[in-house]
Structure formats: C-alpha cells, structure tokens
JSON list of C-alpha atoms in Angstrom, two decimals:
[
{"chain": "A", "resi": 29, "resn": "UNK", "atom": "CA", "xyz": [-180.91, -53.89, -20.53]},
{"chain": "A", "resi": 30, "resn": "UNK", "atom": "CA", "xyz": [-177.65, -54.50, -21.93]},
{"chain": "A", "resi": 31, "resn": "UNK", "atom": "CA", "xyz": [-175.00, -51.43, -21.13]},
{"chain": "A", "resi": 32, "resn": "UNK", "atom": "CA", "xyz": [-171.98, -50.05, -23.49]},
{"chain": "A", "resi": 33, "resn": "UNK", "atom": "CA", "xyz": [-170.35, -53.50, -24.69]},
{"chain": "A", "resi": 34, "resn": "UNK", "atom": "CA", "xyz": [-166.88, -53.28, -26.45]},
{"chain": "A", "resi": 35, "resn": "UNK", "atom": "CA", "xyz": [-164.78, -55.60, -27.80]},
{"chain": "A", "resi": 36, "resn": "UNK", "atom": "CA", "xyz": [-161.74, -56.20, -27.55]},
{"chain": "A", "resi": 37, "resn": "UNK", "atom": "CA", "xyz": [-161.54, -56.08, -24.02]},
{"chain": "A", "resi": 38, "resn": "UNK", "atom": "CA", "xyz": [-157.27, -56.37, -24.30]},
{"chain": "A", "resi": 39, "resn": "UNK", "atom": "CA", "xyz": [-155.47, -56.02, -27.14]},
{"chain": "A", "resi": 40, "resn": "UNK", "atom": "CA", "xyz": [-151.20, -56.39, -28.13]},
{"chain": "A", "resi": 41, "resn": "UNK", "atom": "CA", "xyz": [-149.90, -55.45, -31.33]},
{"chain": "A", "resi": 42, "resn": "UNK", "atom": "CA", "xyz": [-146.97, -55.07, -32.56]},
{"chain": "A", "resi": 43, "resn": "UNK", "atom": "CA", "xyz": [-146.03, -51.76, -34.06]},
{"chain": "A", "resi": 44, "resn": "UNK", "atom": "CA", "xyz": [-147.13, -51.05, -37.31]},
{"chain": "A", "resi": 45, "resn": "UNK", "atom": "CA", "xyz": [-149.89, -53.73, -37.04]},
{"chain": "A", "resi": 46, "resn": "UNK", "atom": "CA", "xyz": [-153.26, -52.92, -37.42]},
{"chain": "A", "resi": 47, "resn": "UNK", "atom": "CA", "xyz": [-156.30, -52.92, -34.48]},
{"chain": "A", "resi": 48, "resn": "UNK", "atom": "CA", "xyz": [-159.92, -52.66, -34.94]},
{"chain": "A", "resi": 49, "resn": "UNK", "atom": "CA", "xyz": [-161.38, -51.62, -31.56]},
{"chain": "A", "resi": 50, "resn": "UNK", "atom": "CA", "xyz": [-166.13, -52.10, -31.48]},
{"chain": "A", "resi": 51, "resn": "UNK", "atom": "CA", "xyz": [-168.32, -50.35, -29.76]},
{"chain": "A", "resi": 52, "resn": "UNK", "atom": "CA", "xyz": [-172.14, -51.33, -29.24]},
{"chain": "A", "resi": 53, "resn": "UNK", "atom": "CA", "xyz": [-174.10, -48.76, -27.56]},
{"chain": "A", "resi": 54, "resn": "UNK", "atom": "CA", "xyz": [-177.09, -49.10, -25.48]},
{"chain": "A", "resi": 55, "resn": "UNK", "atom": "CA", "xyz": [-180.09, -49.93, -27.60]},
{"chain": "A", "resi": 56, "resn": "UNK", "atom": "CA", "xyz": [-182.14, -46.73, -29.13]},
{"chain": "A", "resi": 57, "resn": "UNK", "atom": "CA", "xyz": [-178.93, -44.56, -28.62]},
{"chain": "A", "resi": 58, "resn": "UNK", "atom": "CA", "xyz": [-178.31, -41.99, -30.94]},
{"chain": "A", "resi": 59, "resn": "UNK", "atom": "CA", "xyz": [-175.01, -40.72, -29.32]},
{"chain": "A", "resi": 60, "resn": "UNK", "atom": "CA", "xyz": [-172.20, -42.48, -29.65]},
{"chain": "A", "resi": 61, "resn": "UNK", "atom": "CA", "xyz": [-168.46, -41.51, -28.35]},
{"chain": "A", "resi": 62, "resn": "UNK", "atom": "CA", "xyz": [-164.74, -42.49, -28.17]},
{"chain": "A", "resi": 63, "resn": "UNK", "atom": "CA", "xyz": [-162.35, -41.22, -25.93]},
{"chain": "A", "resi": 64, "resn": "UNK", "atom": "CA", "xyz": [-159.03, -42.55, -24.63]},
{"chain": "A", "resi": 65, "resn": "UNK", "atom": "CA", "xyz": [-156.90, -42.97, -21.90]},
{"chain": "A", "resi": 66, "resn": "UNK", "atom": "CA", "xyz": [-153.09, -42.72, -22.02]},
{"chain": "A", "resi": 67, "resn": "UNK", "atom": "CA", "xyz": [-150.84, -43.59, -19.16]},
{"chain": "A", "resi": 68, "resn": "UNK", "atom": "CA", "xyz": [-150.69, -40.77, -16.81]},
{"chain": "A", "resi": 69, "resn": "UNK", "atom": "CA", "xyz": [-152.96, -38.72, -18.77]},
{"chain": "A", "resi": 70, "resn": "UNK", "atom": "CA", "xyz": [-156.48, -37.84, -18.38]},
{"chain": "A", "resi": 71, "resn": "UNK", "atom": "CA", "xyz": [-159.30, -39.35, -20.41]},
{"chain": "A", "resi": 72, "resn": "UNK", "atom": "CA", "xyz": [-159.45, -37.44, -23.33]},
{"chain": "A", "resi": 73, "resn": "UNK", "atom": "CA", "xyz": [-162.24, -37.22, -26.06]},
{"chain": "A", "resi": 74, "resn": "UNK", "atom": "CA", "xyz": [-161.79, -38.70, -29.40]},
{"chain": "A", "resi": 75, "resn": "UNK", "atom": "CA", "xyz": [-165.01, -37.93, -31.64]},
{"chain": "A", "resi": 76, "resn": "UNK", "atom": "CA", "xyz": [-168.76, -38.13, -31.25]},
{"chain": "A", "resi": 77, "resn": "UNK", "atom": "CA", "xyz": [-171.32, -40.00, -33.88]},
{"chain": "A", "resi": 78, "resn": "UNK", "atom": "CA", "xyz": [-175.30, -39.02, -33.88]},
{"chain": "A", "resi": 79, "resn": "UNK", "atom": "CA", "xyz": [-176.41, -41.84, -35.40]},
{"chain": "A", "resi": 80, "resn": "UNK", "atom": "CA", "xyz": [-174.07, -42.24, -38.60]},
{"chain": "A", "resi": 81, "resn": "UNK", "atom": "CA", "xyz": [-172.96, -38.54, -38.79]},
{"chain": "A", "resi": 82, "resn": "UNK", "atom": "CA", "xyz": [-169.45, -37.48, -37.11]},
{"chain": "A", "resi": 83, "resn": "UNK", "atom": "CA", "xyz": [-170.69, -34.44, -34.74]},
{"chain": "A", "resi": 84, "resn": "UNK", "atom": "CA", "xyz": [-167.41, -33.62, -33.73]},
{"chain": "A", "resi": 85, "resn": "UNK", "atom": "CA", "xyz": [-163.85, -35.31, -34.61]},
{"chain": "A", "resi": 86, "resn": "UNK", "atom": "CA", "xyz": [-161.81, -32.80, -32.82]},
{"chain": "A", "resi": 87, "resn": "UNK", "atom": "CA", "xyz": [-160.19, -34.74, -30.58]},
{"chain": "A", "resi": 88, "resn": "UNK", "atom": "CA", "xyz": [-159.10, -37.56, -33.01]},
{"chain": "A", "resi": 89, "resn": "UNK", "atom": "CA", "xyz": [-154.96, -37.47, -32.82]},
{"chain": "A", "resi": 90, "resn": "UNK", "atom": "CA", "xyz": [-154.12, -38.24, -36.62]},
{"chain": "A", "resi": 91, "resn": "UNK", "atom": "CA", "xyz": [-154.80, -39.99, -39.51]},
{"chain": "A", "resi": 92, "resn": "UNK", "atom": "CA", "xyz": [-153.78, -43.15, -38.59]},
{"chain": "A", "resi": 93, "resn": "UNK", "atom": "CA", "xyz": [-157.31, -43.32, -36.82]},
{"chain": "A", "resi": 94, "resn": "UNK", "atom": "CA", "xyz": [-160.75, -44.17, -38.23]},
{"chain": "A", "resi": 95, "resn": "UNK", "atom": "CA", "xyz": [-163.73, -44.64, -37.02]},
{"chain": "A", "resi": 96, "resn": "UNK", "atom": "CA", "xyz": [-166.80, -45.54, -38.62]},
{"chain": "A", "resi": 97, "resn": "UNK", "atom": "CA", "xyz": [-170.47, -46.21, -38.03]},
{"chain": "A", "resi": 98, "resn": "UNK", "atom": "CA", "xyz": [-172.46, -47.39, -40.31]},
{"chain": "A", "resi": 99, "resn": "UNK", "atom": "CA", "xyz": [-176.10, -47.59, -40.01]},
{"chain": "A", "resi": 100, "resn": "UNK", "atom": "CA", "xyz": [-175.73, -45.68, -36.58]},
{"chain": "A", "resi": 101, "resn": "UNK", "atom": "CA", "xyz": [-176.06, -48.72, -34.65]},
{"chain": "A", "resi": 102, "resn": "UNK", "atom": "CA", "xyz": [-171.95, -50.31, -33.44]},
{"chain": "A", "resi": 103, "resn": "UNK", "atom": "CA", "xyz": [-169.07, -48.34, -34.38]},
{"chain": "A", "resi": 104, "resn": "UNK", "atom": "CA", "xyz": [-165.19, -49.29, -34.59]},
{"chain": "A", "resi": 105, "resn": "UNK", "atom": "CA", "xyz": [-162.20, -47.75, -34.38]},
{"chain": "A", "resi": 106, "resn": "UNK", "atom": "CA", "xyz": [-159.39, -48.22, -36.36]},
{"chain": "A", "resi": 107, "resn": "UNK", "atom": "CA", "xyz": [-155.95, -47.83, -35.88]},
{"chain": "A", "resi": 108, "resn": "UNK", "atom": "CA", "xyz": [-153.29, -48.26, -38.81]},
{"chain": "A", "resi": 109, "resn": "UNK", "atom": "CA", "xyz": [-150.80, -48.39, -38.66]},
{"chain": "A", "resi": 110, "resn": "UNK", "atom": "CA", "xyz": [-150.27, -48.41, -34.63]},
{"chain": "A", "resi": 111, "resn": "UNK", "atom": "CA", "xyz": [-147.78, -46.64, -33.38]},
{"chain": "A", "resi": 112, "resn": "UNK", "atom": "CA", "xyz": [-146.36, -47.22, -29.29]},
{"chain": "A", "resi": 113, "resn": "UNK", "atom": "CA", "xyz": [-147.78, -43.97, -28.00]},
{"chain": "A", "resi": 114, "resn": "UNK", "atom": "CA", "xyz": [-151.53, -45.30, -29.07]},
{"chain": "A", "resi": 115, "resn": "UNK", "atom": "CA", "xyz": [-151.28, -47.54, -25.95]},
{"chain": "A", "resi": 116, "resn": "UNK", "atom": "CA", "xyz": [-153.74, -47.06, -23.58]},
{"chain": "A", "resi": 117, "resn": "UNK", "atom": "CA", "xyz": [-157.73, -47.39, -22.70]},
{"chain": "A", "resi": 118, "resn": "UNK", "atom": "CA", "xyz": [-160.04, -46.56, -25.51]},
{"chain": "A", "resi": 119, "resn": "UNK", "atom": "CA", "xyz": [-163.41, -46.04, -23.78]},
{"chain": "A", "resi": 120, "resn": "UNK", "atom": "CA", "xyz": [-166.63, -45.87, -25.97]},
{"chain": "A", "resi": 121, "resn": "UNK", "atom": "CA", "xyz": [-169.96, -44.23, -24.15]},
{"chain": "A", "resi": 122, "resn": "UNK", "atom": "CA", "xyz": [-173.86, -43.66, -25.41]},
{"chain": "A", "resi": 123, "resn": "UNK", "atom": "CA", "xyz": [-176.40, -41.42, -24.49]},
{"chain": "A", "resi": 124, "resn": "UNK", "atom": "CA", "xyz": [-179.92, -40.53, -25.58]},
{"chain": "A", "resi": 125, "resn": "UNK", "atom": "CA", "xyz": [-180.80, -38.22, -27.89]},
{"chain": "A", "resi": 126, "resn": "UNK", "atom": "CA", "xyz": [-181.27, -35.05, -25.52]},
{"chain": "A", "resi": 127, "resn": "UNK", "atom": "CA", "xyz": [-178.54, -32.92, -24.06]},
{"chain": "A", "resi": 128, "resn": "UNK", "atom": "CA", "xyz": [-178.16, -33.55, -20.53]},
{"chain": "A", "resi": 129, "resn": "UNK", "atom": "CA", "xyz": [-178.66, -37.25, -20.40]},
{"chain": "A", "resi": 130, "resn": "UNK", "atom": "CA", "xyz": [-176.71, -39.20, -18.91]},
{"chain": "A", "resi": 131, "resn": "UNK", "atom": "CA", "xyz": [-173.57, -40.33, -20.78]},
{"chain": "A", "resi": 132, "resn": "UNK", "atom": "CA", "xyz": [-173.29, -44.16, -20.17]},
{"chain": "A", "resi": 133, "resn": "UNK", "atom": "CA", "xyz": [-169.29, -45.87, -20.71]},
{"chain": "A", "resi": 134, "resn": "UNK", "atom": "CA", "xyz": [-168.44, -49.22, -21.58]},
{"chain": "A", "resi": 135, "resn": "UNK", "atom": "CA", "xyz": [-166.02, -50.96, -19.95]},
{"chain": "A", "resi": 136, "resn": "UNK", "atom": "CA", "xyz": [-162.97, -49.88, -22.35]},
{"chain": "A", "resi": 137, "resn": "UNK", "atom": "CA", "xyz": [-160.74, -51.65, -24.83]},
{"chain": "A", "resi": 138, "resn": "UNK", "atom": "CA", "xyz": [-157.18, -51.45, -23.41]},
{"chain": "A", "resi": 139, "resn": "UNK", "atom": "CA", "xyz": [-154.58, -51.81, -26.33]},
{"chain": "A", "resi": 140, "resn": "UNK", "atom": "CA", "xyz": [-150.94, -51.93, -25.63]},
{"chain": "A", "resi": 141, "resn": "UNK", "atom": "CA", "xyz": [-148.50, -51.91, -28.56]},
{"chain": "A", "resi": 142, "resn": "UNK", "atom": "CA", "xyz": [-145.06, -53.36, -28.49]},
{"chain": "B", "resi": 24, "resn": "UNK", "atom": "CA", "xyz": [-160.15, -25.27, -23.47]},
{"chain": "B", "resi": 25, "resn": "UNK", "atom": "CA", "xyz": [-161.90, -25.58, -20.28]},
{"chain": "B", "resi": 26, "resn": "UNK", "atom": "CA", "xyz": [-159.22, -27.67, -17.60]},
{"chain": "B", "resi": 27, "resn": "UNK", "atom": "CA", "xyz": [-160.63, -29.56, -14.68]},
{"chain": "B", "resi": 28, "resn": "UNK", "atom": "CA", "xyz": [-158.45, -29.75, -11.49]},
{"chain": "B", "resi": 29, "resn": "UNK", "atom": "CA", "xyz": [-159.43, -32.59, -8.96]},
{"chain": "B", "resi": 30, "resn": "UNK", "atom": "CA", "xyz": [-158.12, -32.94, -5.32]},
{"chain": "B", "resi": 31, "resn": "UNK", "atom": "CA", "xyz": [-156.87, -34.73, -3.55]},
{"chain": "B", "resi": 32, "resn": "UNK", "atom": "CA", "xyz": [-154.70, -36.59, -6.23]},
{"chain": "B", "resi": 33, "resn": "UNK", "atom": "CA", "xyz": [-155.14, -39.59, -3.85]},
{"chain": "B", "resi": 34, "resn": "UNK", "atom": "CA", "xyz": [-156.92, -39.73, -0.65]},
{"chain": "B", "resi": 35, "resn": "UNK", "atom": "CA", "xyz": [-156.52, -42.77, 2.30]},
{"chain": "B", "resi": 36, "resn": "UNK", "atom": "CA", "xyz": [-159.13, -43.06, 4.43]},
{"chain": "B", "resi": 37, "resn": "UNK", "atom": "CA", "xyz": [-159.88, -45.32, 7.60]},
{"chain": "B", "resi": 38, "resn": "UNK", "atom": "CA", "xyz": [-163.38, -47.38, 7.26]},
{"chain": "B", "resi": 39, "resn": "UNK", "atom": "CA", "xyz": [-166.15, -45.51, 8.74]},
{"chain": "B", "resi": 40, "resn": "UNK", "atom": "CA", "xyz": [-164.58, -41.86, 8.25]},
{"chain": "B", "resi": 41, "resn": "UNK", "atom": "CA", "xyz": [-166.07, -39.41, 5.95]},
{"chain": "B", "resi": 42, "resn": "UNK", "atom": "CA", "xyz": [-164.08, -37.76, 2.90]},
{"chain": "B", "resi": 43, "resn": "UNK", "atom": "CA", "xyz": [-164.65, -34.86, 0.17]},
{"chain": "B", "resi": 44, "resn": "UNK", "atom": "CA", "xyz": [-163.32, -34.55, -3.34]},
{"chain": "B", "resi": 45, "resn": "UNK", "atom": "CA", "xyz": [-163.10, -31.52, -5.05]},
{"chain": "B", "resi": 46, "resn": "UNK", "atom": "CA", "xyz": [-163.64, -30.63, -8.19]},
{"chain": "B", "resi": 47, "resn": "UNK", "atom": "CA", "xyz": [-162.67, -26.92, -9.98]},
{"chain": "B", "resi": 48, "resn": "UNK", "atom": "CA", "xyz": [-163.38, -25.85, -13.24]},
{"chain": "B", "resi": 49, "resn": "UNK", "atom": "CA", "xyz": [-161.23, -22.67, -15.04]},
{"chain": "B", "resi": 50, "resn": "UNK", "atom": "CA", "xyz": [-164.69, -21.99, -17.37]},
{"chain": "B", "resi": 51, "resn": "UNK", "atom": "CA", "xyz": [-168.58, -22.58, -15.99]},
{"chain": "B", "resi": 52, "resn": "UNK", "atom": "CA", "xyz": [-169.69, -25.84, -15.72]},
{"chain": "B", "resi": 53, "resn": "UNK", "atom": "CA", "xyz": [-172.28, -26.61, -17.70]},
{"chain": "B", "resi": 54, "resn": "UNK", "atom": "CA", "xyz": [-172.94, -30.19, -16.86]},
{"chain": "B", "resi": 55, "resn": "UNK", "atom": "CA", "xyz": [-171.15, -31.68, -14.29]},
{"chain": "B", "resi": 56, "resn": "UNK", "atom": "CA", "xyz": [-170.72, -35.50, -14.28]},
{"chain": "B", "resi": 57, "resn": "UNK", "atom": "CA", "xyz": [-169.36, -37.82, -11.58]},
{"chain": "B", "resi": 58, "resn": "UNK", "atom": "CA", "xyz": [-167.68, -41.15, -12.84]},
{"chain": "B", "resi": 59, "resn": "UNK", "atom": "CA", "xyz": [-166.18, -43.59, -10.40]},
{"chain": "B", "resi": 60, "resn": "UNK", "atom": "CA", "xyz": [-163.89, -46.38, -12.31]},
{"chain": "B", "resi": 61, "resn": "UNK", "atom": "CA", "xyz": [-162.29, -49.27, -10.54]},
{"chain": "B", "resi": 62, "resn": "UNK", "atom": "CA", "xyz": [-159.02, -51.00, -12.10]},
{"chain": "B", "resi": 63, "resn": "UNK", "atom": "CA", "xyz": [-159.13, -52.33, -15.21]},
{"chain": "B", "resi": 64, "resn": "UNK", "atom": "CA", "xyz": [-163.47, -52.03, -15.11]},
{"chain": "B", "resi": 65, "resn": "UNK", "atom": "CA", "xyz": [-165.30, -48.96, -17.12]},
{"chain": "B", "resi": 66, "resn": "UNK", "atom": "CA", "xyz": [-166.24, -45.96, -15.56]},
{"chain": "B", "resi": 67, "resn": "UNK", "atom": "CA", "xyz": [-169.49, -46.16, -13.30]},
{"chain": "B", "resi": 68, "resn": "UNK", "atom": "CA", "xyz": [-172.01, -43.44, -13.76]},
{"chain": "B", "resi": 69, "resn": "UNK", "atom": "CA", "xyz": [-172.58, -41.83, -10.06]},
{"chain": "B", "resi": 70, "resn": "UNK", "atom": "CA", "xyz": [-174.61, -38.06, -10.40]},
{"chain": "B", "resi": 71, "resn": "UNK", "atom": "CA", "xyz": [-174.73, -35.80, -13.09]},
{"chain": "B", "resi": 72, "resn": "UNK", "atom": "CA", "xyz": [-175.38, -32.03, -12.15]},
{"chain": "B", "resi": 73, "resn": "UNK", "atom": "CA", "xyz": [-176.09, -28.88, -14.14]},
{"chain": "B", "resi": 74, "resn": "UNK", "atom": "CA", "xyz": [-177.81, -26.04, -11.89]},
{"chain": "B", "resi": 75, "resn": "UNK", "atom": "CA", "xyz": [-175.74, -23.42, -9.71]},
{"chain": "B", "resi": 76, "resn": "UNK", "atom": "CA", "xyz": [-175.98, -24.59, -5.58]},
{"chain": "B", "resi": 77, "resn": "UNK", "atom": "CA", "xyz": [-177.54, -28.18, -6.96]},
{"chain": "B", "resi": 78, "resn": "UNK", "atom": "CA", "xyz": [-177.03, -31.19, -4.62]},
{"chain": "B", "resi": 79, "resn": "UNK", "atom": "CA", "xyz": [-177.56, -35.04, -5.31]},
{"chain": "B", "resi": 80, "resn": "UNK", "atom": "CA", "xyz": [-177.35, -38.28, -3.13]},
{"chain": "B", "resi": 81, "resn": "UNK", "atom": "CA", "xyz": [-177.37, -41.30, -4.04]},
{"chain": "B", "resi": 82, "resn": "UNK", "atom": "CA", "xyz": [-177.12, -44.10, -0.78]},
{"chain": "B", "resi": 83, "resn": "UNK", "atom": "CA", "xyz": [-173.95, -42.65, 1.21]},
{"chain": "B", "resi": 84, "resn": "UNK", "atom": "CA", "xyz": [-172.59, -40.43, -1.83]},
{"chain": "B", "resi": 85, "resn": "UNK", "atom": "CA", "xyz": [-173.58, -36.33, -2.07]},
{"chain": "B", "resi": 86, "resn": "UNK", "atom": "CA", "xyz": [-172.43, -34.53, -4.81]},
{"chain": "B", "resi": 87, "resn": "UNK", "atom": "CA", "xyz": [-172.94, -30.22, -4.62]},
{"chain": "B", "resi": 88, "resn": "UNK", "atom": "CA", "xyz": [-172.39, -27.69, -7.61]},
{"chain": "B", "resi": 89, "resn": "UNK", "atom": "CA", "xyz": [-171.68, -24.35, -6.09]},
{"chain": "B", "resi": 90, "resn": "UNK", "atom": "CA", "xyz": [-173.11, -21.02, -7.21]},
{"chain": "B", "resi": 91, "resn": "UNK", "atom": "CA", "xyz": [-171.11, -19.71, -9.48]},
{"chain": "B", "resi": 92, "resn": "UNK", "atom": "CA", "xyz": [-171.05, -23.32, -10.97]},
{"chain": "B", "resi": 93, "resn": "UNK", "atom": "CA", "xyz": [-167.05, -23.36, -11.26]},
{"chain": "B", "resi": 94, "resn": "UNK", "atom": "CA", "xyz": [-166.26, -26.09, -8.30]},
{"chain": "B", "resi": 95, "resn": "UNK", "atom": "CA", "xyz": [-167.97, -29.24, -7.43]},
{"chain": "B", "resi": 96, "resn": "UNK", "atom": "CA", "xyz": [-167.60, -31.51, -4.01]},
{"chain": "B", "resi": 97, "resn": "UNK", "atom": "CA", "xyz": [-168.31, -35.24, -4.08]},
{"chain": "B", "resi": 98, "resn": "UNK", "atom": "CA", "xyz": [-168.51, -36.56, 0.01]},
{"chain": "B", "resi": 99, "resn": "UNK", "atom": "CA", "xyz": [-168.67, -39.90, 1.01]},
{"chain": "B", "resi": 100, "resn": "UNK", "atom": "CA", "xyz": [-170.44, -40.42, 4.47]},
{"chain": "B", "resi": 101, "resn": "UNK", "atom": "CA", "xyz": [-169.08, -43.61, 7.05]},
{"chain": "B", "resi": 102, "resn": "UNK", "atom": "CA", "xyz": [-166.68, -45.16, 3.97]},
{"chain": "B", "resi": 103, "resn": "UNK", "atom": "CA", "xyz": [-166.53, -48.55, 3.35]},
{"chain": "B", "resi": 104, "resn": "UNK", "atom": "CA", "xyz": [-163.98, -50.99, 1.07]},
{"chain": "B", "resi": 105, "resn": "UNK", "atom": "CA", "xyz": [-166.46, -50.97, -1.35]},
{"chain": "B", "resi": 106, "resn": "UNK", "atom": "CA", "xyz": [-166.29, -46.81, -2.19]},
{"chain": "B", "resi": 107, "resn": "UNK", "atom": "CA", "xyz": [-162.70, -47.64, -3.02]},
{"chain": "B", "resi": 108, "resn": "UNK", "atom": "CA", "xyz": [-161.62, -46.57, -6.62]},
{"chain": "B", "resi": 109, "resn": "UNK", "atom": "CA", "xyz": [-160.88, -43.87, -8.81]},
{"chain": "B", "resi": 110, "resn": "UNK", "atom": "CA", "xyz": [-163.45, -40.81, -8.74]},
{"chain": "B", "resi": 111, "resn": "UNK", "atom": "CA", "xyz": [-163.32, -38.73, -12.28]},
{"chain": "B", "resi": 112, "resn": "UNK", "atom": "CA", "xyz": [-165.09, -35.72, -12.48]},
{"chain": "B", "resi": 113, "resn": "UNK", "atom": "CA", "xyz": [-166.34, -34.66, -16.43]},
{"chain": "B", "resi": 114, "resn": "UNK", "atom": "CA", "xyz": [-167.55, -31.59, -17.81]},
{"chain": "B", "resi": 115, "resn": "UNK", "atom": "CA", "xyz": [-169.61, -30.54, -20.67]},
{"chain": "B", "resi": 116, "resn": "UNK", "atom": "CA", "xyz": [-168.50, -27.34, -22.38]},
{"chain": "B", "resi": 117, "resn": "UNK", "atom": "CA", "xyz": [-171.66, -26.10, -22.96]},
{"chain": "B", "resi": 118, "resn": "UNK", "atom": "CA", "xyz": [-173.91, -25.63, -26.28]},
{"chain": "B", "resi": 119, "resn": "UNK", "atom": "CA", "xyz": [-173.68, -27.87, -28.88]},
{"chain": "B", "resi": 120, "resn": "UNK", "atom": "CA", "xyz": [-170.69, -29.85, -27.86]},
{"chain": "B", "resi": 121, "resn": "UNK", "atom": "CA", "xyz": [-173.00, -31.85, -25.58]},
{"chain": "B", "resi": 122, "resn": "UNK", "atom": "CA", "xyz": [-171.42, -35.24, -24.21]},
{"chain": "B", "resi": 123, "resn": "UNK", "atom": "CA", "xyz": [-167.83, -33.75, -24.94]},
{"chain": "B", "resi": 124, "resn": "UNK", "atom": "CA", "xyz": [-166.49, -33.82, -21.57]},
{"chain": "B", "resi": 125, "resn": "UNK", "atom": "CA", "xyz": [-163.29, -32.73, -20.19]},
{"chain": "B", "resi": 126, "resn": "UNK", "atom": "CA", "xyz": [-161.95, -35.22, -17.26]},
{"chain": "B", "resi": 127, "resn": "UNK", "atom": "CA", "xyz": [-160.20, -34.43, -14.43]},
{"chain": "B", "resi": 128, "resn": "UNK", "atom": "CA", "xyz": [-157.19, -36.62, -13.83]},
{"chain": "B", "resi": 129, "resn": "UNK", "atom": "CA", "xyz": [-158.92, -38.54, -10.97]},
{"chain": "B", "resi": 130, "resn": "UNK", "atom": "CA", "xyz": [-158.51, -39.35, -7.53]},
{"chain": "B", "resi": 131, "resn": "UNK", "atom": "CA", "xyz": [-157.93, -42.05, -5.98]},
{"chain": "B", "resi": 132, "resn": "UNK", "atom": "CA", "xyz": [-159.70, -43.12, -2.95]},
{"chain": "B", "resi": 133, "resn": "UNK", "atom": "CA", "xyz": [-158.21, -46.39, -0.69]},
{"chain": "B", "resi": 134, "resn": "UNK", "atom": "CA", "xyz": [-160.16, -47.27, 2.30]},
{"chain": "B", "resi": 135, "resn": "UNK", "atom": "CA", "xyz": [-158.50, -49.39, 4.78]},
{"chain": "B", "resi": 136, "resn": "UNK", "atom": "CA", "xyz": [-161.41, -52.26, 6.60]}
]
C-alpha cells in the first residue's frame, strides 16, 4: 500500500514567485493535514481537511496560503506570493476516519525561497 | 496552547548502550505520538499512546505514558547506527481537534558503531 506521497520533493523560488506544493494521502483516508517546518522551529500545524471540508485552518500563517482539496482525494498548497520566511519543510499526513488512528506523514516538500 | 518540552536536545550514545528520551507536556496528553525522522526523509511512525501508565514496544524501542499522562519516556535497549535520527514527540489536544498535534522540538540521537 502506497504511504503519504508529495510532490515536490525540493523546491527554489524566487521571492514573490509562486509554489504549488501536492499531497496524496493514503487510499480511503478521510483526514488529511499540512504542517510545516521552519529552521530551528518545531513542526507546526497548518490546517486539517475531512474529506473536502477545512476542519480546522488555525494554524495557516496568512493569506498568501491556500490550500485546497477538491473531491477529498490529493490536496495542494499554495503559496503566492512567497515570501523568504516560508522556507522550510511542508509535511502533509493522513489518517483514518476515527480519532486515535494513527496519523501517517509523507516524506515532506522542502521549499527554500531566495 | 499546550507546549511539549523534549530532552535531551541531543543525545550521543556508544553502540550497544541504552538511552531514554523524555517527553513533558504543560496540559494532559491526550494522545501521545512518537515520530522518528531521519535527514531530509519524512517522519516515521514509531508508537502512539493514549492511556495513563500505558507502555508499548516495538523490537528494541519502549515507549511509557505516566499516570497523570503529562510526561512520556521513549528507551532504546543495546543501540545500534540504525536508531540514529531525530525522535519528535506529538500531542493531540484532546476533543475534536483530533490529529492536531503539537511537536516537541526533537532530539537528536547519534550512535557511534
């Protein structure tokens, strides 16, 4: 069974550029989440999809991010226009439909703008 | 906001000894989770645990929730090159903001051969 895939797995921009980050979650999973990594910071949560709904965009920094999922299946993240402190890991995860399931991560997208 | 405070910050360890991580909450844990993330790779799914005194193992890994479900250990028995890495703990908040987790900063964890 295929795990959390993303894509791209490095990205550089320049600043002011625009970045589309994807996400495919396990198969049949109805959770979806972003969170990110800045240097020397700890991973912090970005927003969480059930299926196509937005459960929870709290942690989403501005509104220069976007992120979409249509049909509940992949999801992106968009960032426009990208600014030099958006630099870091952007790590998408799944998990089932129940609470306490595990909470599987992909392998990150990590984005560096110059 | 619940804050998660792991130690050691970084830990260096001679193959073959043992080691603990710690892991303390300033709220309850409600879920517990146990990541382990090597560079530039995605974080690795290790134990999950949500019940007061609750202990998993998985091969030469034990991970403990105490009690008052506030502080969690994770101890590596007889470490090899292979457990080295960087050991995240995450917690869930509790009711409906399942899957939110709150990260520690991380250790890391070098074992010399």
């Amino acid at each position: 069974e295929a795990g959390v895939t993303q894509f791209p797995s490095h990205s550089v921009i320049e600043k002011g550029q625009t970045v589309t980050l994807r996400c495919d979650p396990i198969s049949g999973h109805d959770n979806l989440y972003w969170y990110r990594r800045v240097m020397g910071k700890e991973i912090k949560f970005l927003l969480h999809f059930v299926k196509e709904s937005k459960q929870d965009e709290s942690g989403m920094p501005n509104n220069r991010f976007l992120a979409e999922r249509t049909g509940g299946t992949y999801s992106t993240l968009k960032v426009q226009p990208a600014e030099l402190e958006d630099s870091g890991v952007y790590f998408c995860a799944s998990s089932p439909g129940r609470p306490g399931n595990t909470i599987y991560f992909g392998e990150g997208s990590w984005l560096t703008v110059v | 906001s619940q804050e998660l405070e792991q130690s050691p910050q970084s830990l260096i360890v001679q193959e073959g000894k043992n080691l603990t991580i710690n892991c303390t909450s300033s709220k309850t844990l409600y879920g517990l989770y146990w990541y382990k993330q090597k560079y530039g790779e995605g974080l690795i799914f290790l134990m999950m645990l949500q019940k007061g005194g609750e202990e998993k193992s998985h091969e030469k890994i034990t991970a403990k929730l105490d009690e008052k479900k506030q502080q969690s250990s994770l101890h590596i028995t007889a470490s090899q090159p292979s457990h080295a890495g960087i050991y995240l703990c995450g917690a869930e908040g509790g009711g409906t903001s399942y899957g939110k987790l709150t990260f520690g900063q991380g250790t890391i964890l070098t074992v010399h051969p």
